[in-house]
Amino acid sequence: MNISVSVRPCTAGDLAALGLHEPPGSGIAAGLLDRQTAGDLIYATAWTGVTPHGGAVLDFRAGPVPELKHLFVYPGSRGAGIGRALCLWLEERARLAGHSGIILGVEPGNTAARELYEELGYRTTGDVSTYSYGFPDAAGNSSTATETTHMYRKELPAHAAVDASTAPTPIEGGPSRVLFYGVTGSGKSSAARAYAQATGLPEFSADDDIGWLPGWQQRTVEEQRDIAATIADQDRWVLDSAYGVWRDVVLPRAELVVGLDYPRWLSLARLVRRSLRRSWTREPVCNGNHETLARLFVDDSIIRWHFRSFTRKRQVMRGLQTDASMPPTILFRHPRQLDEWLAQLPAQLPAKSTSAGQAESL
């Protein structure tokens, strides 16, 4: 008989409870959490209240499609649908990240696991994988094991039926208040505009509507917070970023956060090309202001801001994804993943067009 469980990413506050189910001193959960923070994987854990029942990993470094691995249900919780819940939750995370498939390996003698995966729609690929790994035994000594697994794959449809309370999706009836966030130069404004036009949600600009006045003058913090609160209180909106001084105003109202967690080289290259183009064409940005070559070299230039804010913004995004108290957060590692996700949005009446040259949020 199934029990009702909550599946969510592991957080630092979970380590004490999870550590009771692993060999002393092994630090298995802590190690997986570190890799989750680095963006390599999602470490999903299943709970009823404060009681953990098991976990599983979605590894994005496996290759073209992510790999579901390390699925483990604690002995006292088996037979209650925990493994199924973990699989479905991670499958949806893979789909939301723009992947069309997911793979996993099954040991030849693990009949129960093979039956579960086949019931969920996984099919053998004919590939066999052999690998070795180290682990601490019950006495705390280091040991090495070698395993052979048969590989399975499941295709992920663009609009899989999921529990909307745990995995919001960009379809009709989906989230109505969406915040885009990312490092400077990642293309947040363009992404937010595309989402707004596809869904019919009204679009707002952190720079044009909240942050900047003509003459490169910023509104006071109090003014920015008041405007941000007015926008956040509305029932429907797409916002292309959130400044640190008022991010706390909009986050509690957001139903979905879309993070553009691109590499530094990619976002910086985009930013430099964009700034040089705007300096040449004199296209208006930030409420009618203009970028110039001279402004690229001042102390508060957008290029310098990229270097000062890159690490902090990346930490903010990844922290939102792992914080169960925050809105559901999707992170995209490459523009291709974002484009594939946006392409899945159903055609709807386009939102009102924004003014040409709408600025990227700082």
Short mmCIF file of C-alpha atoms in Angstrom, two decimals, residues 84 87-88 91 100-104 113-125 151-157:
data_model
loop_
_atom_site.label_atom_id
_atom_site.label_comp_id
_atom_site.label_asym_id
_atom_site.label_seq_id
_atom_site.Cartn_x
_atom_site.Cartn_y
_atom_site.Cartn_z
CA ARG A 84 8.23 5.08 -7.81
CA CYS A 87 11.67 8.14 -10.12
CA LEU A 88 8.70 10.19 -11.29
CA GLU A 91 11.97 12.30 -14.48
CA SER A 100 13.93 14.23 -24.06
CA GLY A 101 15.12 11.07 -22.33
CA ILE A 102 16.59 9.58 -19.17
CA ILE A 103 18.75 6.48 -18.61
CA LEU A 104 19.51 4.14 -15.72
CA ALA A 113 14.02 -3.02 -9.73
CA ARG A 114 13.78 -4.16 -13.35
CA GLU A 115 10.05 -4.79 -12.99
CA LEU A 116 9.52 -1.34 -11.47
CA TYR A 117 11.46 0.43 -14.21
CA GLU A 118 9.75 -1.49 -17.00
CA GLU A 119 6.37 -0.66 -15.47
CA LEU A 120 7.38 3.01 -15.51
CA GLY A 121 8.22 2.83 -19.21
CA TYR A 122 11.96 2.14 -19.27
CA ARG A 123 13.20 -0.14 -22.04
CA THR A 124 16.53 -1.88 -22.40
CA THR A 125 19.04 -0.33 -24.79
CA MET A 151 21.22 0.04 -19.36
CA TYR A 152 17.60 1.19 -19.78
CA ARG A 153 16.17 4.36 -21.30
CA LYS A 154 12.84 6.15 -21.06
CA GLU A 155 11.63 8.79 -23.51
CA LEU A 156 10.22 11.88 -21.81
CA PRO A 157 7.22 13.43 -23.58
#
